[in-house]
Tab-separated table of C-alpha atoms in Angstrom:
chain	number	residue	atom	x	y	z
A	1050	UNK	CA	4.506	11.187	6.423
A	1051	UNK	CA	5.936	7.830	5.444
A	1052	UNK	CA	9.571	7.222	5.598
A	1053	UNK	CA	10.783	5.051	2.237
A	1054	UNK	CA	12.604	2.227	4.471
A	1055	UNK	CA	8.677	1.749	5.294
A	1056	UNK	CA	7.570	1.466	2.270
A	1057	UNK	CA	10.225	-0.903	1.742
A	1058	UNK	CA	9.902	-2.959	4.808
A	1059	UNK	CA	5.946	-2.979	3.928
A	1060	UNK	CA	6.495	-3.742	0.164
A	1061	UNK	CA	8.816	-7.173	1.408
A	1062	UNK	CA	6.210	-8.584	3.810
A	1063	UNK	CA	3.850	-8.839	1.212
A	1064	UNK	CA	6.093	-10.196	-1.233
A	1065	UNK	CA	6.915	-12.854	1.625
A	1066	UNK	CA	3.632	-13.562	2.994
A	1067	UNK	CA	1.588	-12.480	-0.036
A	1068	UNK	CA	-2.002	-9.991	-0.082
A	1069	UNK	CA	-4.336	-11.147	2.381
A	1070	UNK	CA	-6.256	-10.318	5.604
A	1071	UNK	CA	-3.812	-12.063	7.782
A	1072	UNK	CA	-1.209	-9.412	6.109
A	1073	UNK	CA	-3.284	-6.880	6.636
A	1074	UNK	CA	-3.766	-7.842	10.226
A	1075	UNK	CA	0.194	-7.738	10.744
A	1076	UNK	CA	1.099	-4.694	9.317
A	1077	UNK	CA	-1.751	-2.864	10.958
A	1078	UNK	CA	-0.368	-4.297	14.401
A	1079	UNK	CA	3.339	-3.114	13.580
A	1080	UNK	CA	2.968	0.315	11.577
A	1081	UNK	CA	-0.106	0.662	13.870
A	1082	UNK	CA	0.126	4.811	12.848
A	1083	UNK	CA	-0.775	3.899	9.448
A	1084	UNK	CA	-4.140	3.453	7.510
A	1085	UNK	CA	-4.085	0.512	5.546
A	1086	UNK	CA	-6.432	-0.459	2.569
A	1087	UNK	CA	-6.652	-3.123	0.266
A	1088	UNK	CA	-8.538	-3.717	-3.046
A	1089	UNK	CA	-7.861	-5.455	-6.670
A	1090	UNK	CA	-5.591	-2.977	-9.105
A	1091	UNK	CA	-8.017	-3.232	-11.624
A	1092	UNK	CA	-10.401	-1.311	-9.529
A	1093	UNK	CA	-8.451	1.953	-9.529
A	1094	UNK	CA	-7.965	2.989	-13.385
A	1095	UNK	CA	-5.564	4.737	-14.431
A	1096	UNK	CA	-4.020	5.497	-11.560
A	1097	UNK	CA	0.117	5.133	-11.233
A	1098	UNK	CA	1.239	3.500	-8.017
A	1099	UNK	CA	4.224	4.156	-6.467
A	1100	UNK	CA	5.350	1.036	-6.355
A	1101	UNK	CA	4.874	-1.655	-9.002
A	1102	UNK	CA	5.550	-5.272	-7.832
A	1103	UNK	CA	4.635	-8.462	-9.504
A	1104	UNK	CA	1.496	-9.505	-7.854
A	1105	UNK	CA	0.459	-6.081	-6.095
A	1106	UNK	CA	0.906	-2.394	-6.474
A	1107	UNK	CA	1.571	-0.059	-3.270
A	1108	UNK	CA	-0.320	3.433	-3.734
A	1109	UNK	CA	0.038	6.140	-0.854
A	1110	UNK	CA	-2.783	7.680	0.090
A	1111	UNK	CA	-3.169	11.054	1.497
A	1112	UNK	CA	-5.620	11.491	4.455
A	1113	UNK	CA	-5.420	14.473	5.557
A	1114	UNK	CA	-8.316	17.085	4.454
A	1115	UNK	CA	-11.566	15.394	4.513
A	1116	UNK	CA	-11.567	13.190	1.574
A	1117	UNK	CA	-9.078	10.630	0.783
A	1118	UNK	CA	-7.136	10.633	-2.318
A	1119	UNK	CA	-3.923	9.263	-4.034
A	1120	UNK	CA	-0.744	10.683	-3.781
A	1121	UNK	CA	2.474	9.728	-4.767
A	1122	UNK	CA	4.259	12.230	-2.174
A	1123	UNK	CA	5.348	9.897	0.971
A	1124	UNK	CA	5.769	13.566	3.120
A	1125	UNK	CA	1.788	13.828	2.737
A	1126	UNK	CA	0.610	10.057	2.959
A	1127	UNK	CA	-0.666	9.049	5.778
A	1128	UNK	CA	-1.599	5.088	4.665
A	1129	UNK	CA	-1.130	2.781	1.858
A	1130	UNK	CA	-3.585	1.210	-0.761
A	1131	UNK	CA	-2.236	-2.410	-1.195
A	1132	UNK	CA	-3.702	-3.337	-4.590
A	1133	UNK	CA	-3.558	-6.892	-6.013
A	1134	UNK	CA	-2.162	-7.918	-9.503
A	1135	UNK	CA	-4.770	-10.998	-10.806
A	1136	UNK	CA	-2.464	-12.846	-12.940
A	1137	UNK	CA	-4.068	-12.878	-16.856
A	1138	UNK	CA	-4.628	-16.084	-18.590
């Protein structure tokens, strides 16, 4: 389960410190009982996220059977896809 003051918490260090592995690093180290992955948005399809920002989407992912998929219910995610916007020309 992840709480929505999480999400939001998560969702404003990346908009301060942008999408990168230094991020990454951080918000392993503080929400150390999450799984966090990261990848470009353009990668997933057509996939919704559950949180839309500017230059990245947030998509919770549910790992609890033995595959990991999408979910957009925070009571089953267990980590968070962190998907970057590329600006178009």
């Amino acid at each position: 389960m992840i709480e929505s003051i999480q999400i939001q918490q998560i969702a404003e260090i990346v908009r301060r410190a942008g999408l990168n592995d230094q991020t990454l690093s951080v918000l392993r180290e503080h929400f150390s009982d999450l799984h966090f992955s990261y990848c470009l948005d353009d990668e997933l399809g057509a996939d919704e996220p559950f949180l839309a920002d500017e230059d990245f989407n947030l998509y919770l992912v549910d790992g609890r059977a033995h595959c990991l998929k999408l979910t957009r219910d925070p009571e089953c995610a267990t980590g968070l896809l962190l998907a970057e916007v590329e600006a178009h020309a």
